[in-house]
Coordinates of N, CA and C in Angstrom, one line a residue:
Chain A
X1 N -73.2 87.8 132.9 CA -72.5 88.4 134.0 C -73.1 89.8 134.3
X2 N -73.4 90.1 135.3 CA -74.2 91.0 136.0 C -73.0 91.7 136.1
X3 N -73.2 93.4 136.0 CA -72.6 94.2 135.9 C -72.9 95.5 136.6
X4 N -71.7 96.1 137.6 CA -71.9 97.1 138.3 C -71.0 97.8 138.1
X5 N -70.8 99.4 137.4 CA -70.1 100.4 136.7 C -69.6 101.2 137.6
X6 N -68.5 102.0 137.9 CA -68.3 103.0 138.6 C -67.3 103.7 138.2
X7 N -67.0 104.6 137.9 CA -65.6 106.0 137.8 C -65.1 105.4 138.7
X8 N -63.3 104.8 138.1 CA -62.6 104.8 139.0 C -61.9 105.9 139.7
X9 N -62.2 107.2 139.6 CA -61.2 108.2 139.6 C -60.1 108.2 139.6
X10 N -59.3 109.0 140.3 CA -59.5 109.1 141.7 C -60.6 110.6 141.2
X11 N -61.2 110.9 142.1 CA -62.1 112.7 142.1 C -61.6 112.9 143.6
X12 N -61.3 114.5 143.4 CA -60.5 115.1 144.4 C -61.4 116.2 144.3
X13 N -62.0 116.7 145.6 CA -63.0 117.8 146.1 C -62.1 118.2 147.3
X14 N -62.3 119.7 147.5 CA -61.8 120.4 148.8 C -63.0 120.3 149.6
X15 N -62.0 120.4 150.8 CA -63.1 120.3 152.0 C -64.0 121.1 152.1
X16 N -65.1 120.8 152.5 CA -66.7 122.0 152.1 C -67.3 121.7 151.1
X17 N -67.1 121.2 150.4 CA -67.6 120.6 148.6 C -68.2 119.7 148.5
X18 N -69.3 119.5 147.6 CA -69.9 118.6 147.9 C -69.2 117.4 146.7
X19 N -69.1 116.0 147.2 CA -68.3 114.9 146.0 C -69.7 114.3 145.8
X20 N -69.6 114.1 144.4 CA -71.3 113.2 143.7 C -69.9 111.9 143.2
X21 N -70.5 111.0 143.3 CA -70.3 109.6 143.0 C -71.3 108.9 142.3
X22 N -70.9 108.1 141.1 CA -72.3 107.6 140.4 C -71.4 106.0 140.5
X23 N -72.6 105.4 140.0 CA -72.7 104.2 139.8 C -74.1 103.6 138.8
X24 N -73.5 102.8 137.6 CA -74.5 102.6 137.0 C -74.6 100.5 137.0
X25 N -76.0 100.1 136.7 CA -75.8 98.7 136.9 C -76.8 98.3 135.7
X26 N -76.3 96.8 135.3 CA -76.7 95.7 134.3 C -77.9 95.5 134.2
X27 N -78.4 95.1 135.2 CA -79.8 93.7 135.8 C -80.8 94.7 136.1
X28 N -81.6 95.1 135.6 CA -82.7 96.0 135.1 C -83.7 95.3 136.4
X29 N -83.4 94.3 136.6 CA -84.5 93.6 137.9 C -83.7 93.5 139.5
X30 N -82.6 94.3 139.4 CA -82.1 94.6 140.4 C -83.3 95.4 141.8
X31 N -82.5 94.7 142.7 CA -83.5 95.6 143.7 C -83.4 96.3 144.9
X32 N -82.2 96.3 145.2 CA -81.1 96.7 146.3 C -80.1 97.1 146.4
X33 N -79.6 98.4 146.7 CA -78.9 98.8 146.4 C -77.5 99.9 147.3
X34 N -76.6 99.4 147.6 CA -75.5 99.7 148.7 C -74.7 100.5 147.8
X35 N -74.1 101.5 149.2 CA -73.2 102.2 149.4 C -71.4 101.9 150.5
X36 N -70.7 100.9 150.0 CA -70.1 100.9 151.0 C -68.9 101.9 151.3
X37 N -68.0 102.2 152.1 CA -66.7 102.8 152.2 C -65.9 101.6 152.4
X38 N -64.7 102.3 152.3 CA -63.1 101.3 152.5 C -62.0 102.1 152.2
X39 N -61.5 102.4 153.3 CA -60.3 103.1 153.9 C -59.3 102.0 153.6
X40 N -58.4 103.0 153.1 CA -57.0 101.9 152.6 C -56.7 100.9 153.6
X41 N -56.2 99.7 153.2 CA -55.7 98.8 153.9 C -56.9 97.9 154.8
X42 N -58.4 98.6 154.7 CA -59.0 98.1 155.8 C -60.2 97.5 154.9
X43 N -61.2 96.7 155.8 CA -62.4 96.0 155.0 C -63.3 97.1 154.8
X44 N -64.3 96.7 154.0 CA -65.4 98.2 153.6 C -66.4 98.0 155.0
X45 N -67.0 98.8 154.8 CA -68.3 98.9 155.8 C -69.8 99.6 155.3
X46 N -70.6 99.3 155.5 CA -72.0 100.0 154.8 C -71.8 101.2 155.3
X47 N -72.4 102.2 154.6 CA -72.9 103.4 154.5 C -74.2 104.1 154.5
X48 N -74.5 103.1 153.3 CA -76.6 103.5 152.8 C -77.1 102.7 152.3
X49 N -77.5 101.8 152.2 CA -78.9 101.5 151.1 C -80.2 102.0 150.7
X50 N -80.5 101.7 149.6 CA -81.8 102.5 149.4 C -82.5 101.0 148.4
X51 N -83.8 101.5 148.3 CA -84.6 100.2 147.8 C -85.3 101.1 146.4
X52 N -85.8 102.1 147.1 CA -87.2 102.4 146.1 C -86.6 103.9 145.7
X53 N -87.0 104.0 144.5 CA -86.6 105.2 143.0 C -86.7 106.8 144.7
X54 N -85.7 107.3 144.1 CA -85.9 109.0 144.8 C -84.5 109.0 145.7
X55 N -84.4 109.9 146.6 CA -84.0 110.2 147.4 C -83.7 109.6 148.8
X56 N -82.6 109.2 149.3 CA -82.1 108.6 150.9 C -81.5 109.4 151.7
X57 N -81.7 110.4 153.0 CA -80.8 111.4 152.8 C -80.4 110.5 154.7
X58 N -78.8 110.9 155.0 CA -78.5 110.3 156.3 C -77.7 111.3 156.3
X59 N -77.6 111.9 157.4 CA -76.9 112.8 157.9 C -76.2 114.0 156.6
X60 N -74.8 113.7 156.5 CA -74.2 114.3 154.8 C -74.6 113.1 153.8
X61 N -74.7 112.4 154.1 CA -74.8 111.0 153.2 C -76.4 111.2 152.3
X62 N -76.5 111.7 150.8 CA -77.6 111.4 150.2 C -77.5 109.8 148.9
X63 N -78.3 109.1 149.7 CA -78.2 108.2 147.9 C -79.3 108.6 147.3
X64 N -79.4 108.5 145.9 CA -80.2 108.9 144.6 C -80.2 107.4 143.9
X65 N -81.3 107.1 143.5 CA -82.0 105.8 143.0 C -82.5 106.0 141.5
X66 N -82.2 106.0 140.4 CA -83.1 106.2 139.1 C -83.3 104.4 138.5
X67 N -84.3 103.8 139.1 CA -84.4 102.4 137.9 C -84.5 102.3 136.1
X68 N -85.3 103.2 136.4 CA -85.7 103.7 134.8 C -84.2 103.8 134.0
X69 N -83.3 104.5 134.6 CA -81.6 104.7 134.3 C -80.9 103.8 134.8
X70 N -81.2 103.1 135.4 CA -80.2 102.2 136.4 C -79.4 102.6 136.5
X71 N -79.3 103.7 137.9 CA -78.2 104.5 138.0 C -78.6 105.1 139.7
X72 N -76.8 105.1 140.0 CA -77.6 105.1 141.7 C -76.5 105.9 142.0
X73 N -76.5 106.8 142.5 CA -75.2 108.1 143.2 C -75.5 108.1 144.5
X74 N -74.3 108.4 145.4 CA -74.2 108.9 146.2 C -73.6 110.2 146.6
X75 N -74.2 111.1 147.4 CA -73.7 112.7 147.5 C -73.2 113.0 149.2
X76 N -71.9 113.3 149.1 CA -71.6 113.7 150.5 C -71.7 115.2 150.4
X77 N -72.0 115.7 151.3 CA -72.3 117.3 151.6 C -71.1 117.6 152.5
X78 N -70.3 119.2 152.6 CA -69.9 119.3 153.5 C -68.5 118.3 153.8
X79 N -68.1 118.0 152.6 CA -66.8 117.1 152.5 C -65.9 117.5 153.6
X80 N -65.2 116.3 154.2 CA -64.5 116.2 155.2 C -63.3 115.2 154.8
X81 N -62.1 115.7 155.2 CA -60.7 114.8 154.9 C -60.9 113.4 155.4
X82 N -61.5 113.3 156.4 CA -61.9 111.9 157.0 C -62.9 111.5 156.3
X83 N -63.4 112.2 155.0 CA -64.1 111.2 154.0 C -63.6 110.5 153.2
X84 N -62.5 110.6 153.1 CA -60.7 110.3 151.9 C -61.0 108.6 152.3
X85 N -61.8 108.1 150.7 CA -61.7 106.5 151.1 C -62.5 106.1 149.7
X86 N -62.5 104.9 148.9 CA -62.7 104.3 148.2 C -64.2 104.2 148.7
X87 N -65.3 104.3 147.5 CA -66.3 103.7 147.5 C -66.9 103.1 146.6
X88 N -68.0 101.7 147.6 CA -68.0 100.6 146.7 C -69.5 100.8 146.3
X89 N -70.2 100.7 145.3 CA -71.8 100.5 145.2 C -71.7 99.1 144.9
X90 N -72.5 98.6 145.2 CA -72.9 96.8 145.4 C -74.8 97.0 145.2
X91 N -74.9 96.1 144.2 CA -76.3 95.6 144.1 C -76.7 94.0 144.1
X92 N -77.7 93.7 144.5 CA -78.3 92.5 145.2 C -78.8 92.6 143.7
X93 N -78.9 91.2 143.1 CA -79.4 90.7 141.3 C -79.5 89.1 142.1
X94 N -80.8 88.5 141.2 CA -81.0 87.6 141.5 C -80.2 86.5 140.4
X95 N -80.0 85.4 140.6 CA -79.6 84.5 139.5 C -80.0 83.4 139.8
X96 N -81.3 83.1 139.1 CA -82.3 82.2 139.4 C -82.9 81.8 140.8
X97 N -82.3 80.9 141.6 CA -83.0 80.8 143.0 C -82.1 81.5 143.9
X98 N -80.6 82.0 143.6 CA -79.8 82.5 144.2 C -80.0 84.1 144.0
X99 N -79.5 84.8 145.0 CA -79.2 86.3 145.2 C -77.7 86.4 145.6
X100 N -77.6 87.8 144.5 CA -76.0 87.9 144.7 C -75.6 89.0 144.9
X101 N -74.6 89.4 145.7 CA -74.1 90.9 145.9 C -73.3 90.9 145.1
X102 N -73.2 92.2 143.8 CA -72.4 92.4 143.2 C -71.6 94.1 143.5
X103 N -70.3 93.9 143.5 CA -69.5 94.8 144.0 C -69.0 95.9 142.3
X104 N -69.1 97.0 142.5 CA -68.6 97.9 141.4 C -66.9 97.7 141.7
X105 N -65.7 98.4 141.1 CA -64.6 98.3 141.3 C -64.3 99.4 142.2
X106 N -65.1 100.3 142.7 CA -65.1 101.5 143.6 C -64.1 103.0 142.7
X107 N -64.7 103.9 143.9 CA -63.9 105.2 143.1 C -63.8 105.5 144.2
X108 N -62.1 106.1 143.7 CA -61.4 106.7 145.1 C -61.5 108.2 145.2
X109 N -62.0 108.6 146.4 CA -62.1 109.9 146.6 C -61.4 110.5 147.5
X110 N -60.7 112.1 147.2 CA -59.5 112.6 148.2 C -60.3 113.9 148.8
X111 N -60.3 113.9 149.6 CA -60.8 115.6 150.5 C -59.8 116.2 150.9
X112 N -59.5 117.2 149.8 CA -58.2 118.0 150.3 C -58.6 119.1 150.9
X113 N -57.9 119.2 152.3 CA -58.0 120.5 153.6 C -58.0 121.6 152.7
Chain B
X1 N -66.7 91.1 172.6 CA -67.3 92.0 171.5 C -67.7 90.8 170.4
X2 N -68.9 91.6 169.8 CA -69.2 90.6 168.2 C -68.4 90.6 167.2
X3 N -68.7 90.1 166.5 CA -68.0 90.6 165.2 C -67.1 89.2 164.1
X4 N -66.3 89.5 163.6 CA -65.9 88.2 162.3 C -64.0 88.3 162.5
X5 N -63.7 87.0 163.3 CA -61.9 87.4 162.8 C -61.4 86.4 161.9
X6 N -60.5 86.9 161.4 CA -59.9 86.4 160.2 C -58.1 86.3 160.4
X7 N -58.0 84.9 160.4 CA -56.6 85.0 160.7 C -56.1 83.8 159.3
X8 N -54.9 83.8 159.1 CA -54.0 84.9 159.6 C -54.2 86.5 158.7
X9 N -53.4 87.7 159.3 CA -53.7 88.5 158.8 C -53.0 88.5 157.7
X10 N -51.7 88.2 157.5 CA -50.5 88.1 156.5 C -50.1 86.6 156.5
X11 N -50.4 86.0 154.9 CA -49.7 85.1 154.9 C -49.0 84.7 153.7
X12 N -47.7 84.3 153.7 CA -46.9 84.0 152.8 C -46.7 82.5 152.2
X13 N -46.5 82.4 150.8 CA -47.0 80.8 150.1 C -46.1 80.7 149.2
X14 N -45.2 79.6 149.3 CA -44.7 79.3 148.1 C -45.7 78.6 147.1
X15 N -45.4 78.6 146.1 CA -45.6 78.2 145.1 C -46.3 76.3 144.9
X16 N -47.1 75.8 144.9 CA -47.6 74.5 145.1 C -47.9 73.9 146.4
X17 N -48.5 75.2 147.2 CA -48.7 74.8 148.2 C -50.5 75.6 148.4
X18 N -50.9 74.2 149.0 CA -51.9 75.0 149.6 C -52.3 75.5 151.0
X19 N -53.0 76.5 151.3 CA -53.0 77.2 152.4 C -54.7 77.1 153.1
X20 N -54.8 77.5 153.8 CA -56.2 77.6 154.7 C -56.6 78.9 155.4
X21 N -57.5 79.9 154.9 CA -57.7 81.0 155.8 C -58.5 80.9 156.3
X22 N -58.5 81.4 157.7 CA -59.7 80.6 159.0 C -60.7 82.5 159.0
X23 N -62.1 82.0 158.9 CA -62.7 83.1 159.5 C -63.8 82.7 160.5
X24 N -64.1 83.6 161.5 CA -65.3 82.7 162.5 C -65.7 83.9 162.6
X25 N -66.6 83.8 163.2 CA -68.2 84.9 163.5 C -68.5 84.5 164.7
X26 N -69.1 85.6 165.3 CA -69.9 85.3 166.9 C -71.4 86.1 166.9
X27 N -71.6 86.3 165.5 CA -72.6 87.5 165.2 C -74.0 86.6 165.5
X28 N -73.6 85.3 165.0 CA -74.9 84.0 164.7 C -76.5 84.6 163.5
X29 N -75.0 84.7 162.7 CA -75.5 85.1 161.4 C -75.1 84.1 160.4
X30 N -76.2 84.1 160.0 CA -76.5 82.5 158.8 C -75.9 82.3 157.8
X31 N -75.4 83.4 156.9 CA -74.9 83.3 155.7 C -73.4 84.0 155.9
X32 N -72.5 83.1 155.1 CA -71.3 83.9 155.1 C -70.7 84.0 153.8
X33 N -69.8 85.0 153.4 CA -69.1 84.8 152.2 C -67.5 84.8 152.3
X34 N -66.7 84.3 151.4 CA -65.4 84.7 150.7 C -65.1 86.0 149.5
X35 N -64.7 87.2 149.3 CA -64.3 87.4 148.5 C -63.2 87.9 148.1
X36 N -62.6 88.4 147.0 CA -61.4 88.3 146.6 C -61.2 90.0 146.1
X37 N -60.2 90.7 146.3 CA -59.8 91.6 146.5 C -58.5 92.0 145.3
X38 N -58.2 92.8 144.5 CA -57.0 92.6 144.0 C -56.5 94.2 143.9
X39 N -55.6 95.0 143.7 CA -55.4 96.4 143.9 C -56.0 97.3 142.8
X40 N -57.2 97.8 143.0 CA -57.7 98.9 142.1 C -59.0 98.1 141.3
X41 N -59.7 97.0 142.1 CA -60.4 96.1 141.7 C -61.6 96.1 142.8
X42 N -62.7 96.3 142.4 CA -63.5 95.9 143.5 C -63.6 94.7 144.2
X43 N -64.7 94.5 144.8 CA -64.7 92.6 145.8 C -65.3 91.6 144.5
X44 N -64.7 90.6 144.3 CA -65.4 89.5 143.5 C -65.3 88.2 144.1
X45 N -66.3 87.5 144.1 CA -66.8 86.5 145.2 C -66.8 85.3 144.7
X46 N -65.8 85.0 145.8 CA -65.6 83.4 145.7 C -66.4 81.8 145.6
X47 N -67.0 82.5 147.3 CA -67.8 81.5 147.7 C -68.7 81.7 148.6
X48 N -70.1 81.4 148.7 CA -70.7 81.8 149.7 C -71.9 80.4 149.9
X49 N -72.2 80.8 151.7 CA -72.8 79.9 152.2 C -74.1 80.3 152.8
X50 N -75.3 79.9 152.7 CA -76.6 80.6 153.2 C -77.2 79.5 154.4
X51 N -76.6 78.4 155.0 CA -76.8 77.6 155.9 C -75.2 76.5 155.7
X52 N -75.7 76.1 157.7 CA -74.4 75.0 157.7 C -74.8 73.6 156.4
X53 N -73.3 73.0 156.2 CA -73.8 72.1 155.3 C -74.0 72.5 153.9
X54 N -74.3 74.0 153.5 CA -74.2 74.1 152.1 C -73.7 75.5 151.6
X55 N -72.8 75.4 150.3 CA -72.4 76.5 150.1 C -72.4 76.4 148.7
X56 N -72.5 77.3 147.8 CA -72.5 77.6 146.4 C -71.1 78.3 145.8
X57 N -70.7 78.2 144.7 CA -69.6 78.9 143.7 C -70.4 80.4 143.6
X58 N -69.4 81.3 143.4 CA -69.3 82.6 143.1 C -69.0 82.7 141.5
X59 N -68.2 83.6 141.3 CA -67.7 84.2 140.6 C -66.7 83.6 140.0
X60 N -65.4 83.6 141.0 CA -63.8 83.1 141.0 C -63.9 81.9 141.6
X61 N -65.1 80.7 141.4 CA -64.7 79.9 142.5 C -63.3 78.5 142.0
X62 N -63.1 78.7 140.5 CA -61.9 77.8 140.6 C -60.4 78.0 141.3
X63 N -59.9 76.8 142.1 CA -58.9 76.9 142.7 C -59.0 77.0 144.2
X64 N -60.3 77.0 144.0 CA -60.8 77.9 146.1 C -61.3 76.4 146.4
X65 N -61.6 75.9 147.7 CA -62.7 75.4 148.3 C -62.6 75.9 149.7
X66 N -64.0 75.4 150.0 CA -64.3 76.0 151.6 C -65.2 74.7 152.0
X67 N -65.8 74.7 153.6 CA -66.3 73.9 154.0 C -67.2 74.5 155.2
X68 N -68.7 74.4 155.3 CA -69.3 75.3 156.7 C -69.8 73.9 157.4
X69 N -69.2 73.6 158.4 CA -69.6 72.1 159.0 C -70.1 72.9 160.5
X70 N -69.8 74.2 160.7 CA -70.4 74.9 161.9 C -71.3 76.2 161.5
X71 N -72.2 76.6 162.0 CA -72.4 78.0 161.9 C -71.3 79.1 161.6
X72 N -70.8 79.0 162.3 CA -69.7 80.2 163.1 C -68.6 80.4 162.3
X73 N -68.3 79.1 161.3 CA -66.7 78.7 161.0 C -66.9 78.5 159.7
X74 N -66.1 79.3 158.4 CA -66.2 78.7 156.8 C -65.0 79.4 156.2
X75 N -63.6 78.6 156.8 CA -62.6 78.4 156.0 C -62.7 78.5 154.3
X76 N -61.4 79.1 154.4 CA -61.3 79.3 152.6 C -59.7 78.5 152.5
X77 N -59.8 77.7 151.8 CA -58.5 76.7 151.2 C -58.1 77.3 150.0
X78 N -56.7 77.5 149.8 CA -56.5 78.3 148.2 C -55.7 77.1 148.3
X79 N -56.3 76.5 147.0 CA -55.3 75.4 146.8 C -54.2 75.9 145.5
X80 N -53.7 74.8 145.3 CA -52.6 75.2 144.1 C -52.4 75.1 142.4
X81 N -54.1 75.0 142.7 CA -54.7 75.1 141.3 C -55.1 76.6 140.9
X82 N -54.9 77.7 142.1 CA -55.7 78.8 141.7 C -54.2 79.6 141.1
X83 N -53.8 80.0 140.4 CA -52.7 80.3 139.3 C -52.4 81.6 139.9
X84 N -53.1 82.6 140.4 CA -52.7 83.8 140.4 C -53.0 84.1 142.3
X85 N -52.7 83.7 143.0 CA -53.3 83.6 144.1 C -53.3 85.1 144.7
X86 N -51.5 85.7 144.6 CA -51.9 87.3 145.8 C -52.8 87.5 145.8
X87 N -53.4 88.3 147.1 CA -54.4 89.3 147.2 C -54.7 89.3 148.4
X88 N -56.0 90.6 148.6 CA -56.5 90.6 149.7 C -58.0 89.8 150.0
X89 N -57.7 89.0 151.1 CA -59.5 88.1 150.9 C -59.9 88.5 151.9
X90 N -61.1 88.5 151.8 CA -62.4 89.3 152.7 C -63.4 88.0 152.7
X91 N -63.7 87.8 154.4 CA -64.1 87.1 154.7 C -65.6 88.1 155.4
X92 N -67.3 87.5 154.9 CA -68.2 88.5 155.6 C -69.6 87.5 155.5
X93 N -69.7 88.4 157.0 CA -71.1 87.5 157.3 C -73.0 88.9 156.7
X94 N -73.7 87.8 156.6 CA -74.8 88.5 156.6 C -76.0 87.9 158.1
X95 N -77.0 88.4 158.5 CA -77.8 88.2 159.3 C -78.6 87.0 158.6
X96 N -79.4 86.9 157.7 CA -79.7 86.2 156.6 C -78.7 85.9 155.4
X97 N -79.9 85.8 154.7 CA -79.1 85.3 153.1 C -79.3 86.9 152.6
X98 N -79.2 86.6 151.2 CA -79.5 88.0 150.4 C -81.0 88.3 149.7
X99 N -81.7 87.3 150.0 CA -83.0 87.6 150.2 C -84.0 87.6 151.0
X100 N -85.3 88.2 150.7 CA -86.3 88.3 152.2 C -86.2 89.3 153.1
X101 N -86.1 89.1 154.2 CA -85.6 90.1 155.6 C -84.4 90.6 155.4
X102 N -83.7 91.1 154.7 CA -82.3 91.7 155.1 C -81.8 93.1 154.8
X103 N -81.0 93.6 155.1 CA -80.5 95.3 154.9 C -79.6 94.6 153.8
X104 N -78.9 93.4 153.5 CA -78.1 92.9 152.7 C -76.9 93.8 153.2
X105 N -76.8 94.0 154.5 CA -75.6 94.0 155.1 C -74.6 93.5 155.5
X106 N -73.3 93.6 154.8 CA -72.3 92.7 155.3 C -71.3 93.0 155.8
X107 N -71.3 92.6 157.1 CA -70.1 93.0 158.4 C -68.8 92.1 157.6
X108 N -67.5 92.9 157.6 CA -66.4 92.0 157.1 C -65.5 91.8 157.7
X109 N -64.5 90.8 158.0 CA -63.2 90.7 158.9 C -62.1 92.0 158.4
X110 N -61.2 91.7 158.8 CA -60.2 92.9 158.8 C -59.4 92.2 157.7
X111 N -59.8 91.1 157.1 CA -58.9 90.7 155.9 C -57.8 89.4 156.4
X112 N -57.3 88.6 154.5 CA -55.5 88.1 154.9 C -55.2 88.3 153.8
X113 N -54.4 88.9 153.6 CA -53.4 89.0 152.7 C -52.4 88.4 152.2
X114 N -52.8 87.7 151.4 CA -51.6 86.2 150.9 C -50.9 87.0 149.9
X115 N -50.1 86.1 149.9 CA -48.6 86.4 148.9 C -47.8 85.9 148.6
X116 N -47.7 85.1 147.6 CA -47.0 84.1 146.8 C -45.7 84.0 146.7
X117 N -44.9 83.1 147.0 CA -43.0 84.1 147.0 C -42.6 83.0 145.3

């Protein structure tokens, strides 16, 4: 069973702050690698992916990629209350002829005004 | 508008009954999935399909079946073999499969929320 790790929190950052999010994974031949959100009650939605080892930066949105660590974070800058939302890291692992998204259990993050 | 609906949004089940949750897409996106949702749990995946006519087991696939006989259309059946049914299921399409060409992006419905009485 392929395996995708995450702090469930909750982590609570004031607005202006920067929130670091990690996520660590199993399958060393992983190759793909997502950031989704999900606001209570609602379905998640993409954020970021990144493919190759370094830095992804999108607007506040940085993802960080270490293979060597299998370990992938995401950094919002400049926290905002309307960032207040569960995040999911998901990695694409292959299982033999099949590819599979695997979802972490997400960590819930609160931006307090 | 594009996009994936999922009905019903709420649905309630007694006990030895099976149910059917409808999702359809208008994205005309090839691959679709089921996944399963439980409170303080990430998504764990039921079932997914990478063309009409065939679909593969996930993760949780005892208790589930589904069927893709359209593009567009890949119902999830919770039959009354799956023991713990509540939760929230997430119905989501991809443009492809999860290999080759893709962002491995997955557009998701707004959910149904079953509930066992």
């Amino acid at each position: 069973q392929k395996e995708v790790e995450q702090n469930s929190g909750p982590l609570s950052v004031p607005e202006g702050a920067i929130a670091s999010l990690n996520c660590t994974y199993s399958d060393r031949g992983s190759q793909s690698f997502f950031w989704y959100r999900q606001y209570s009650g609602k379905s998640p939605e993409l954020i970021m992916f990144i493919y190759s080892n370094g830095d992804k930066e999108d607007g506040r949105f940085t993802a960080q990629l270490n293979k060597a660590s299998q370990y992938v974070s995401l950094l919002i800058r400049d926290s905002q209350p309307s960032d207040s939302a569960t995040y999911l890291c998901a990695v694409i692992h292959s299982g033999g002829s099949n590819y599979k998204l695997t979802f972490g259990k997400g960590t819930l993050l609160t931006v307090n005004p | 508008d594009g996009g994936i609906t999922q009905s019903p949004k709420y649905l309630f089940r007694k006990e030895g009954q099976n149910v059917t949750l409808s999702c359809e897409q208008n994205l005309n996106h090839d691959a679709m999935y089921w996944y399963r949702q439980d409170p303080g749990q990430g998504l764990r995946l039921i079932y997914y399909s990478q063309i009409v006519n065939d679909f593969q087991k996930g993760d949780i696939a005892e208790g589930y079946s589904v069927s893709r006989e359209k593009k567009e259309s890949f119902p999830l059946t919770v039959t009354s073999a799956q023991k713990n049914p509540t939760a929230f299921y997430l119905c989501a399409s991809s443009l492809y499969g999860l290999a080759g060409e893709t962002t491995g992006e997955l557009f998701f419905g707004e959910g149904s929320r079953l509930t066992v009485l």
